[in-house]
Short mmCIF file of C-alpha atoms in Angstrom, two decimals:
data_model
loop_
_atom_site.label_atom_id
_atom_site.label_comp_id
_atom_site.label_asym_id
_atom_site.label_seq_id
_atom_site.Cartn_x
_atom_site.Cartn_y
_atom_site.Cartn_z
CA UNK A 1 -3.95 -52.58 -6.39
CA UNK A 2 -1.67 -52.24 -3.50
CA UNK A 3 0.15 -48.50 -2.26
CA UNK A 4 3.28 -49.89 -3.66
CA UNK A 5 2.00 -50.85 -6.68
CA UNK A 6 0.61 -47.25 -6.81
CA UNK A 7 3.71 -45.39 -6.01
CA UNK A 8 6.29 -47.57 -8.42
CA UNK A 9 3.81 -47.01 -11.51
CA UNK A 10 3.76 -43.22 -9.85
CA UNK A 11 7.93 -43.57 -10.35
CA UNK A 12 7.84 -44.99 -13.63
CA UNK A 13 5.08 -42.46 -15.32
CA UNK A 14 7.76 -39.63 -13.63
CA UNK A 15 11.29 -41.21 -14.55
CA UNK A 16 10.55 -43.96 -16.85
CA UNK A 17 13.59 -46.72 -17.43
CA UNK A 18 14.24 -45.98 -21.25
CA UNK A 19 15.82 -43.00 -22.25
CA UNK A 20 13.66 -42.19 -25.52
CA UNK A 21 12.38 -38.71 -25.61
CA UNK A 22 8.87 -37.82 -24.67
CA UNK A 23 6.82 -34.71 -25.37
CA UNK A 24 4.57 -35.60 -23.27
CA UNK A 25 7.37 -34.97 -19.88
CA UNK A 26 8.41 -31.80 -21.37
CA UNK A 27 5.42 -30.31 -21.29
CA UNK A 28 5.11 -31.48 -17.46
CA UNK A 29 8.63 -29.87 -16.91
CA UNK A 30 6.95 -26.69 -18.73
CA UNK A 31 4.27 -26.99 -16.56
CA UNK A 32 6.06 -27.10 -13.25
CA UNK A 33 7.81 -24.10 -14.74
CA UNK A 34 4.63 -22.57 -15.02
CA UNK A 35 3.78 -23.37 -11.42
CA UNK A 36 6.82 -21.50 -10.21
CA UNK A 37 7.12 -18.67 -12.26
CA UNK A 38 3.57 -18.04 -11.43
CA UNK A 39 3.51 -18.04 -7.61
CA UNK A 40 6.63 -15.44 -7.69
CA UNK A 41 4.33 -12.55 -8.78
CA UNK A 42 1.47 -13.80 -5.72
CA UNK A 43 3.90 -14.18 -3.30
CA UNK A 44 5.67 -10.84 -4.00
CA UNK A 45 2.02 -8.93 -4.41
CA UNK A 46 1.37 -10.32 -0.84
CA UNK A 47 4.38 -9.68 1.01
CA UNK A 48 4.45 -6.03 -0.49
CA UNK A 49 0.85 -5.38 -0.29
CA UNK A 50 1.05 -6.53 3.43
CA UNK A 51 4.54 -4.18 4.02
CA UNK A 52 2.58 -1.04 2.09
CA UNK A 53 -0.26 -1.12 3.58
CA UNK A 54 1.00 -1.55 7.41
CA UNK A 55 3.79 1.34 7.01
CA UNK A 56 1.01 3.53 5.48
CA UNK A 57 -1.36 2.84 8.22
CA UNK A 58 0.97 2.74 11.04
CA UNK A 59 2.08 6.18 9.94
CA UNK A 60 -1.66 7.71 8.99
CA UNK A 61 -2.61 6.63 12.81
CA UNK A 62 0.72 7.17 14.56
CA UNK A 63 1.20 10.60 13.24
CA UNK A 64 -1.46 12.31 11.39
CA UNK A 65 -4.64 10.93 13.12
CA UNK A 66 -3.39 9.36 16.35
CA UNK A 67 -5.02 6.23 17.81
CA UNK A 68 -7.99 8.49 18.79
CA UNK A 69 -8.33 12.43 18.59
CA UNK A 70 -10.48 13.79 22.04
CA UNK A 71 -11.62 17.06 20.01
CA UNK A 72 -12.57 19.98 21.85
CA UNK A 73 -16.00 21.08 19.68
CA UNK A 74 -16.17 24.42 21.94
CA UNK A 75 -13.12 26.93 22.80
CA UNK A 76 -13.18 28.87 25.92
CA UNK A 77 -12.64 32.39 25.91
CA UNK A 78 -9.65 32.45 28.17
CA UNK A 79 -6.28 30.16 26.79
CA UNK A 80 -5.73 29.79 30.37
CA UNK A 81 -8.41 28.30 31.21
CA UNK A 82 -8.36 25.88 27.43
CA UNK A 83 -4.85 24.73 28.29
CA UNK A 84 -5.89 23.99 32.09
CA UNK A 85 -8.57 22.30 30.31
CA UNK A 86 -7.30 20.24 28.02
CA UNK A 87 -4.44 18.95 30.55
CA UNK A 88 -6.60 18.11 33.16
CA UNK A 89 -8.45 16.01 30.17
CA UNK A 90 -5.06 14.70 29.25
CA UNK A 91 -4.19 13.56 32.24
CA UNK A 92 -6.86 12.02 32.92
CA UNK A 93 -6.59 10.21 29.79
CA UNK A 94 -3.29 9.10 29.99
CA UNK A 95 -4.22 7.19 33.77
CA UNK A 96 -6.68 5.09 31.81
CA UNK A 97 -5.22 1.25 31.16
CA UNK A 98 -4.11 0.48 27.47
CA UNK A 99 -3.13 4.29 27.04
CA UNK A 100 0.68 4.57 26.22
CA UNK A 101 0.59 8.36 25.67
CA UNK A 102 -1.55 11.66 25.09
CA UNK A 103 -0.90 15.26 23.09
CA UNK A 104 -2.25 17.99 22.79
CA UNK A 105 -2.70 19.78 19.80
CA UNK A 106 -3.70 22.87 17.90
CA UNK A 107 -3.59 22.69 14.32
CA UNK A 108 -5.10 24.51 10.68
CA UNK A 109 -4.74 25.06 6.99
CA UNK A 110 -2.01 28.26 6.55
CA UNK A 111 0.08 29.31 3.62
CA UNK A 112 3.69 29.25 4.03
CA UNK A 113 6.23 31.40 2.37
CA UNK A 114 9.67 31.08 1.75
CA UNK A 115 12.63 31.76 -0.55
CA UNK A 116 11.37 30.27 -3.45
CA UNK A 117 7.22 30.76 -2.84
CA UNK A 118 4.22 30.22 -1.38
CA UNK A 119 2.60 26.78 -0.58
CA UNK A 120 -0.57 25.76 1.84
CA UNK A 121 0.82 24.17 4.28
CA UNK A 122 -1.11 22.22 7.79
CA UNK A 123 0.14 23.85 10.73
CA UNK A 124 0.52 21.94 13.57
CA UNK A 125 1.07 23.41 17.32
CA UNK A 126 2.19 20.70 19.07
CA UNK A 127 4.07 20.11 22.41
CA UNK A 128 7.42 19.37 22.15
CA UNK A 129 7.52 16.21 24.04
CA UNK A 130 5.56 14.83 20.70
CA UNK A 131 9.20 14.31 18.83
CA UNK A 132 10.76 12.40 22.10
CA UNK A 133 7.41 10.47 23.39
CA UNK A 134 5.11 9.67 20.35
CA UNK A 135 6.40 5.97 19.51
CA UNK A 136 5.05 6.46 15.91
CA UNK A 137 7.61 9.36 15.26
CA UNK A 138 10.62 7.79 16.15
CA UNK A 139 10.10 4.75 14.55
CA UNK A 140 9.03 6.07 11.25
CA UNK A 141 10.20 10.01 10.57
CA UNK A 142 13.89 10.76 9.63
CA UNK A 143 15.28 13.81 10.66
CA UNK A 144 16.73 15.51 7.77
CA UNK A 145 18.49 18.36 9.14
CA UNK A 146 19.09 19.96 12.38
CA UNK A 147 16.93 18.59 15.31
CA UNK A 148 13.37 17.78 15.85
CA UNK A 149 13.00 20.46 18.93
CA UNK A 150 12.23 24.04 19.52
CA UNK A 151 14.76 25.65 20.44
CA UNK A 152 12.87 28.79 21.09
CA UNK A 153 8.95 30.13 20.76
CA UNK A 154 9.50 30.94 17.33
CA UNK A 155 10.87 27.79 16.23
CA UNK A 156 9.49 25.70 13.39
CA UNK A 157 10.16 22.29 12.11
CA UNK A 158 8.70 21.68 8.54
CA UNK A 159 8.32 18.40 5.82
CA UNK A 160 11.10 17.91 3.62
CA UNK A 161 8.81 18.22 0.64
CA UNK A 162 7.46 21.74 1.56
CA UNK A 163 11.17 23.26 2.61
CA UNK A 164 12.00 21.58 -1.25
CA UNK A 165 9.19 23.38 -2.42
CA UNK A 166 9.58 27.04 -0.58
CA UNK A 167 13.03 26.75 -0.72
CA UNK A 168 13.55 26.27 2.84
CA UNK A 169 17.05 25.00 5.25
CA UNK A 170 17.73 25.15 8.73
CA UNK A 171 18.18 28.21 9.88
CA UNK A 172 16.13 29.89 7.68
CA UNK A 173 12.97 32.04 7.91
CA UNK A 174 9.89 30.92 7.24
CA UNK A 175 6.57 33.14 7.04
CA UNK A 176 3.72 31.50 8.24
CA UNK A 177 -0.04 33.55 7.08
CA UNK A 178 -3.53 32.62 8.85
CA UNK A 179 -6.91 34.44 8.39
CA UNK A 180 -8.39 36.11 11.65
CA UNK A 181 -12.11 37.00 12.09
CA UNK A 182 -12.83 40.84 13.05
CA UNK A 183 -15.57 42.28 14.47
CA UNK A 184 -17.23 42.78 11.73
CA UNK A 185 -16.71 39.90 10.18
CA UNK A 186 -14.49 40.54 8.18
CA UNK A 187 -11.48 38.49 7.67
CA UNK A 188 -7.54 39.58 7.64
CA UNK A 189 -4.58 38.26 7.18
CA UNK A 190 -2.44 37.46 10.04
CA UNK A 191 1.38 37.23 9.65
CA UNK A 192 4.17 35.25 11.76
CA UNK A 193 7.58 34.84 10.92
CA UNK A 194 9.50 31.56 12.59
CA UNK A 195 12.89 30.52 12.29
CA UNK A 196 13.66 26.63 10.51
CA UNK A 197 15.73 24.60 13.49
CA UNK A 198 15.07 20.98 11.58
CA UNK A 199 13.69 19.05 8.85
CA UNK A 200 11.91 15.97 8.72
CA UNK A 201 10.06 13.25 6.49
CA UNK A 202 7.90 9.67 7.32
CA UNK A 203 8.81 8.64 4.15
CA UNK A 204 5.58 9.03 3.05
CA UNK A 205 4.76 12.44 1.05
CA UNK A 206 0.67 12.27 1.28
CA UNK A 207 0.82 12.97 5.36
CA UNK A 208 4.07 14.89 5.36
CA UNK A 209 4.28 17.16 2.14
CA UNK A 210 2.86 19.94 3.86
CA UNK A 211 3.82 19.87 7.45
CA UNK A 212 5.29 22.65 9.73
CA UNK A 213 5.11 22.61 13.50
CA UNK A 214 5.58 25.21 15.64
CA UNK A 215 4.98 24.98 19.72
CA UNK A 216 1.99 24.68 21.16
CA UNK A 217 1.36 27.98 23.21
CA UNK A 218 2.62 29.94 20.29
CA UNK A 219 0.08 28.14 17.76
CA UNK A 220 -2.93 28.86 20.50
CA UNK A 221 -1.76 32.58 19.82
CA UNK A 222 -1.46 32.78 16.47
CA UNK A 223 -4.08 30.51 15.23
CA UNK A 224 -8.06 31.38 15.28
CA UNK A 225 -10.56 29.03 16.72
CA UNK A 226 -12.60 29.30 12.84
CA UNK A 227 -9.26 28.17 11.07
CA UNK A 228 -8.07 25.44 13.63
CA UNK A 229 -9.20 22.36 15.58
CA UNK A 230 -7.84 21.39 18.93
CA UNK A 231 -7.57 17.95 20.34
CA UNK A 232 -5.70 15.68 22.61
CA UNK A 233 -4.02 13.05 20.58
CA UNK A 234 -4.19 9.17 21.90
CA UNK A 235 -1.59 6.51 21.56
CA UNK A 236 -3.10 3.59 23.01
CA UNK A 237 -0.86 -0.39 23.15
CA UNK A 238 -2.82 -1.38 20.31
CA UNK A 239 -4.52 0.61 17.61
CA UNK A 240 -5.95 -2.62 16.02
CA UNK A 241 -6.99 -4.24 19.30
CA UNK A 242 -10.94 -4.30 20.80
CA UNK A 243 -9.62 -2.78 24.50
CA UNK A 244 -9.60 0.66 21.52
CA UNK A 245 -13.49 0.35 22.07
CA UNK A 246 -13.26 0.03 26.13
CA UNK A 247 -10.61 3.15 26.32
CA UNK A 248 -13.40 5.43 24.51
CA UNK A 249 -15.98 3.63 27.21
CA UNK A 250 -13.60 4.86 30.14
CA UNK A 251 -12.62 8.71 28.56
CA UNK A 252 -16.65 9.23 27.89
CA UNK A 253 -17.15 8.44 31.49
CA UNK A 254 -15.48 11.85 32.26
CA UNK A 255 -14.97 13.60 29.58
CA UNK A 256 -16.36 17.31 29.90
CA UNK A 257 -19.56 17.99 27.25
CA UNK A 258 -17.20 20.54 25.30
CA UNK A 259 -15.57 17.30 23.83
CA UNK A 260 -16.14 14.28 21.82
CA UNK A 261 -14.02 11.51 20.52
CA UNK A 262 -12.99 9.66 16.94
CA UNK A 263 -10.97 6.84 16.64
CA UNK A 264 -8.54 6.66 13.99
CA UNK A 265 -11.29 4.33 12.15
CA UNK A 266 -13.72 7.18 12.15
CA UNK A 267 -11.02 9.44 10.57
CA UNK A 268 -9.65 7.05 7.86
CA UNK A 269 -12.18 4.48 6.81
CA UNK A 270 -12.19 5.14 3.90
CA UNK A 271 -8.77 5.13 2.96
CA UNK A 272 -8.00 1.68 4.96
CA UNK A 273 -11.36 0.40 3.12
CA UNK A 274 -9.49 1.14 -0.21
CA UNK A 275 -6.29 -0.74 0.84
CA UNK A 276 -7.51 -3.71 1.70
CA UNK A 277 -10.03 -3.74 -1.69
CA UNK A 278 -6.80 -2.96 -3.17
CA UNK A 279 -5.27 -5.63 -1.70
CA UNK A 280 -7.94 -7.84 -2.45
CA UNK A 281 -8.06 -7.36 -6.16
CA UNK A 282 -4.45 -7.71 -6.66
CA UNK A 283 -4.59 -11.16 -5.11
CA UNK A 284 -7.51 -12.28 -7.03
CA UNK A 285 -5.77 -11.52 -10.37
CA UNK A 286 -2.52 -13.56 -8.99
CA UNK A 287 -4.77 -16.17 -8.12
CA UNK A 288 -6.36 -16.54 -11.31
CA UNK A 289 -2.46 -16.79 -13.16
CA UNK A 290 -1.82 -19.41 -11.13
CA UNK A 291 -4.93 -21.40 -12.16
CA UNK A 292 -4.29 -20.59 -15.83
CA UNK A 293 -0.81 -21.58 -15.16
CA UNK A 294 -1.91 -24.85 -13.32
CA UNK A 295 -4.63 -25.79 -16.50
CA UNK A 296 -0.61 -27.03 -17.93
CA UNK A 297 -0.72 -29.62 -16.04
CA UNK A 298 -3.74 -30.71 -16.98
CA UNK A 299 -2.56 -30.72 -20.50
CA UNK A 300 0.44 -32.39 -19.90
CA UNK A 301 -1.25 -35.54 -18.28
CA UNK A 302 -3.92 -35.46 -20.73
CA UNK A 303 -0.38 -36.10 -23.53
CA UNK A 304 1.13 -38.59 -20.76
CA UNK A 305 -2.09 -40.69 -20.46
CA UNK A 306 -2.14 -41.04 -24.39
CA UNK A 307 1.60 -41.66 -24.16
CA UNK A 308 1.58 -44.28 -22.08
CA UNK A 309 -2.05 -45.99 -23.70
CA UNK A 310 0.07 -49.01 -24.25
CA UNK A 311 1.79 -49.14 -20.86
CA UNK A 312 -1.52 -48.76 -19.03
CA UNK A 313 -3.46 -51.49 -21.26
CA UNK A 314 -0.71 -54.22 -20.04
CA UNK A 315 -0.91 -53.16 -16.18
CA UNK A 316 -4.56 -53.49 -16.58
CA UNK A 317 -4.38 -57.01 -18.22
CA UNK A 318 -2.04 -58.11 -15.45
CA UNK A 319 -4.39 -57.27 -12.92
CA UNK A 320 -3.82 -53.33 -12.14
CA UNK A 321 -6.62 -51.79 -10.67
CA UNK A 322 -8.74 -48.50 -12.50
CA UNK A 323 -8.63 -46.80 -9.19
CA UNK A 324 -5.08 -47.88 -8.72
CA UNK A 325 -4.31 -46.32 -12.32
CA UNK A 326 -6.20 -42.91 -11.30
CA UNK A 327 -4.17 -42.63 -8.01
CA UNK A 328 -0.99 -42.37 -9.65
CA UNK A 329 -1.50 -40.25 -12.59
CA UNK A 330 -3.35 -38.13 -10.00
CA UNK A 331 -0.20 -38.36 -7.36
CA UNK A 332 1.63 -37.45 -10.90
CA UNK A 333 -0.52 -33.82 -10.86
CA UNK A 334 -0.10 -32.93 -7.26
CA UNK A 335 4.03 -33.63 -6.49
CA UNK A 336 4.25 -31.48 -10.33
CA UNK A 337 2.35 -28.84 -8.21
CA UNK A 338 4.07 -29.09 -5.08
CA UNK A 339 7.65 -29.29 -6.97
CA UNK A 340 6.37 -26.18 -8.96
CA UNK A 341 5.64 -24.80 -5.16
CA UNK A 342 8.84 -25.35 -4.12
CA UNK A 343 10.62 -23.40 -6.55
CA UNK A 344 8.14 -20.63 -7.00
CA UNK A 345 7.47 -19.72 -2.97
CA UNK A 346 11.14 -19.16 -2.34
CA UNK A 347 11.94 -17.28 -5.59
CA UNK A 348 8.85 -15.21 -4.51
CA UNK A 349 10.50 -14.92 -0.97
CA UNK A 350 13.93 -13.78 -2.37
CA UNK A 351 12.44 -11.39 -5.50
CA UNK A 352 10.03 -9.79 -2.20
CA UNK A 353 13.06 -9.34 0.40
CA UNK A 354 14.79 -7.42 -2.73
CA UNK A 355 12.11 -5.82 -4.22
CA UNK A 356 13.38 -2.15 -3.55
CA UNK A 357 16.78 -2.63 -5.48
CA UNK A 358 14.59 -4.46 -8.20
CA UNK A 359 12.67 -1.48 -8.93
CA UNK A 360 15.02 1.08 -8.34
CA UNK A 361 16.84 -1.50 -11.39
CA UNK A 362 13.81 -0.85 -12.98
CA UNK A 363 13.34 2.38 -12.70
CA UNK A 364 17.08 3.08 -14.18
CA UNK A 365 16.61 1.28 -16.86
CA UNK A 366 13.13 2.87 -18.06
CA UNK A 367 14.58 6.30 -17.21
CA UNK A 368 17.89 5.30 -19.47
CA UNK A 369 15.47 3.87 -22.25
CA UNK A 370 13.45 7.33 -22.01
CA UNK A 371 16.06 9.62 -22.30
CA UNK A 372 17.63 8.00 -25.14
CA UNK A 373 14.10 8.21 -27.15
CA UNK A 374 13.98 11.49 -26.16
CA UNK A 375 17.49 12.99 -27.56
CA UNK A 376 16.51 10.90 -30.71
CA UNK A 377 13.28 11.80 -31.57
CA UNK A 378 12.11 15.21 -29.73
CA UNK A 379 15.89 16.71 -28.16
CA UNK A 380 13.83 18.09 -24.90
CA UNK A 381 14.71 18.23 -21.63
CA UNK A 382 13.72 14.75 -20.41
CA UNK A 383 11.60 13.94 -17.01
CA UNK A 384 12.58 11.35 -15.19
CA UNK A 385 10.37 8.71 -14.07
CA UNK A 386 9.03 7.56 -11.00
CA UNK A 387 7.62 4.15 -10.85
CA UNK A 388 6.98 4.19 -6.94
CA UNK A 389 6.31 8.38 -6.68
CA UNK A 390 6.66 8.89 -3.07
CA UNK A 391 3.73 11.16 -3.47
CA UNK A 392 1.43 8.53 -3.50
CA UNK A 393 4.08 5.64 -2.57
CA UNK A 394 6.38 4.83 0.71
CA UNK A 395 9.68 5.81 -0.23
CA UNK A 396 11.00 2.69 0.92
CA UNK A 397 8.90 -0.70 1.00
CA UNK A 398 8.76 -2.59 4.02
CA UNK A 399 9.21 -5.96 3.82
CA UNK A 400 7.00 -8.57 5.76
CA UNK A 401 6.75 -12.16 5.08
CA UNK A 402 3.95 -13.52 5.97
CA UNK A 403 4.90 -17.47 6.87
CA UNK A 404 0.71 -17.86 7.57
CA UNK A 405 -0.27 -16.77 3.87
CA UNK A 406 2.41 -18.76 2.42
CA UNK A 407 1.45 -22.03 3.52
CA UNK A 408 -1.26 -21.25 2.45
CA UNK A 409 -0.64 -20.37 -1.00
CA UNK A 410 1.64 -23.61 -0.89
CA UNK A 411 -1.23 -25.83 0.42
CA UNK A 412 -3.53 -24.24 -2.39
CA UNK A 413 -0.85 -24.48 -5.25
CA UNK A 414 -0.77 -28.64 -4.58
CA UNK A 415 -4.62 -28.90 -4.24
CA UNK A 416 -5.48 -27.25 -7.57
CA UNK A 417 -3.20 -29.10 -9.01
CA UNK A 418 -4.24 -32.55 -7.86
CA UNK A 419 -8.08 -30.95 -8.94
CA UNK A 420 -7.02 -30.28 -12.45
CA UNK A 421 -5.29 -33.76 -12.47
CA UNK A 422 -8.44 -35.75 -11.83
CA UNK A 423 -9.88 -35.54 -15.64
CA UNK A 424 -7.41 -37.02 -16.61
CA UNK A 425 -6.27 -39.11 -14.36
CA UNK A 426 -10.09 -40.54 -14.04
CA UNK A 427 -9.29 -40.82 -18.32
CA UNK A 428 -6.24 -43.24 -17.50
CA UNK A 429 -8.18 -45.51 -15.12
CA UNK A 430 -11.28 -46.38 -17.87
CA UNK A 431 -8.84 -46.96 -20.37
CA UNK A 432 -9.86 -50.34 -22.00
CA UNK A 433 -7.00 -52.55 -22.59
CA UNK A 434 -8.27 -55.09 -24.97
CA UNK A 435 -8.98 -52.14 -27.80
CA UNK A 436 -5.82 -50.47 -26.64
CA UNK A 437 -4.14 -54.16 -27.63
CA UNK A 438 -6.00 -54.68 -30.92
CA UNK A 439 -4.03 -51.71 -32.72
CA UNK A 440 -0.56 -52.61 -30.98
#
């Protein structure tokens, strides 16, 4: 049986001549529909999965743990001689190749006061050129009043969620208590008072919620070496590259015995571990929709093959090949996936790109629902409800397609469906045409 033979009966099993209905068609239109509507949900969990977990990494590394922390395990007696210290190391550090930056920084559990209360809060002593030179900060923190500077020693700039919690604005005071060691051992509360000059956020509450920073000679002052840890921060080209591994080759060949040095995948393994299982689960349940989805197909030959008995049992007495047969009922399967693909991937694209108005729809509409239950039913004061809490969520998703994965998806869509086509289409081909004939 030639190609052409293949493709017309291919044509006529898609878009036969007569126009009488058949069930058997609908349920392949169903099953395209299928297709579609179930790569929109995979292609969506993928681009936002990808867009989550980079903007929560890039922000863990770029502001909380740095590419690499050089952490000073022993403090010198004199702060002159632990700041000449630490700059020297610093500046050696930042000569090194693939190092875009270094910090230095003092930083420790505290409680905060303010208007409205007390909160812990992670004090960070930092030098000012941190807001202007870290790349990480001004690509992903907002300021949300006044400036990101210190205007003088006693200047703080604090999280948006902690000033919302203390009851804290620009230009207002904010009480900052440490412990200090005596003598004796015993341990007292040390108090320091610093005036608000701005407010900022990352967009991402689980690093920022408690933030306050304050300069970095006043933190050395103020903060103990038993409730603080001091390091120089790292910003290398590439967190994510191999030359990470060489620059902690190069600092070790210098760096004093007082310090030692984590990478930002000592400090949060874990955490990037449990994205990417994350990540990995959520696509394996996609996956398994799709084939569920693609089984329709399947069903829908297996009611076109029985459709089209007679059809198949006169091609066969003319001289049409079994294989022949098989190829086009299996061609049948695979364009019903790829047309399926074609509908579904962009949808997926489109419902991805807008995914942050979609659930703030969402989001309105459950809160709407709620409170109308609740003046019905109970008449309390009703909560409103957070479906991406910025407490554990970005505020706002980032969206990245990734053009790789899709092809992929696409490529994978068309193959399972030409797999789940070959029972039947196999069925079609061993069809014997002389029984087929007797009950005509």
């Amino acid at each position: 049986m030639k190609a052409t033979s293949v493709l017309m009966l291919f044509g006529r099993i898609i878009k036969p001549k007569e126009k009488a209905s058949s069930n058997a068609r609908k349920s392949l239109m169903g099953a395209i529909a299928c297709i579609a509507l179930s790569l929109i949900p995979l292609v969506v969990v993928i681009t936002v999965s990808d867009g989550m977990i980079e903007g929560i990494t890039g922000r863990v590394i770029g502001l909380s743990s740095f590419h690499m922390q050089v952490t000073q395990t022993t403090t010198f007696k004199s702060t002159e001689e632990n700041f000449e210290v630490l700059e020297n190391v610093a500046g050696q550090v930042r000569e090194l190749p693939g190092v875009v930056s270094t910090f230095i920084e003092r930083s420790g559990s505290v409680l905060a006061a303010g208007k409205k209360g007390r909160s812990g809060a992670s004090l960070r002593a930092v030098e000012e050129t941190f807001f202007t030179d870290n790349q990480a900060f001004s690509q992903y923190v907002d300021v949300i009043d006044g400036t990101a500077s210190f205007p003088t020693a006693n200047s703080a700039v604090v999280g948006k969620k902690i000033a919302e919690t203390i009851g804290l604005g620009v230009g207002d005071t904010i009480r900052i208590i440490s412990g200090r060691t005596g003598t004796d051992g015993k341990v007292t509360p040390k108090v320091k008072t610093f005036k608000v000059s701005g407010i900022v956020s990352s967009g991402y509450q689980e690093i920022d919620a408690l933030w306050v920073f304050i300069p970095l000679e006043t933190g050395f002052s103020f903060l103990s070496s038993a409730a603080s840890q001091i390091f120089v921060g790292v910003e290398t080209s590439d967190a994510f590259s191999d030359t990470l591994y060489q620059v902690v080759y190069d600092i070790y060949s210098f760096l004093p015995s007082e310090f030692t040095i984590y990478t930002w995948k000592d400090l949060n393994s874990t955490q990037y571990e449990s994205y990417a299982s994350t990540r990995i689960l959520l696509v394996f349940i996609m996956v398994l929709i799709v084939l569920v989805a693609s089984v329709n197909i399947s069903s829908a030959l297996v009611m076109l093959v029985l459709e089209r008995r007679k059809e198949t049992a006169v091609l066969k007495s003319l001289g049409a090949s079994p294989a022949g047969i098989s190829v086009a009922y299996l061609l049948t399967g695979a364009v019903s996936g790829g047309v399926g693909t074609l509908l579904g991937i962009p949808l997926g694209v489109v419902s991805a790109l807008k995914i942050n108005e979609i659930m703030k729809f969402c989001e309105n509409l459950v809160n709407v629902i709620g409170r109308f239950i609740y003046i019905i039913s109970a008449g309390r004061e009703y909560v409103p409800i957070r479906l991406m809490d910025p407490a554990y969520y970005l505020e706002e998703i980032p969206v990245k397609i990734p053009f790789p994965e899709l092809f992929l998806i696409a490529l994978s869509a068309v193959v399972l469906s030409a797999l789940v086509s070959i029972i039947p289409a196999v069925h079609a081909g061993r069809e014997k045409p002389l029984n087929i004939l007797r009950k005509v």
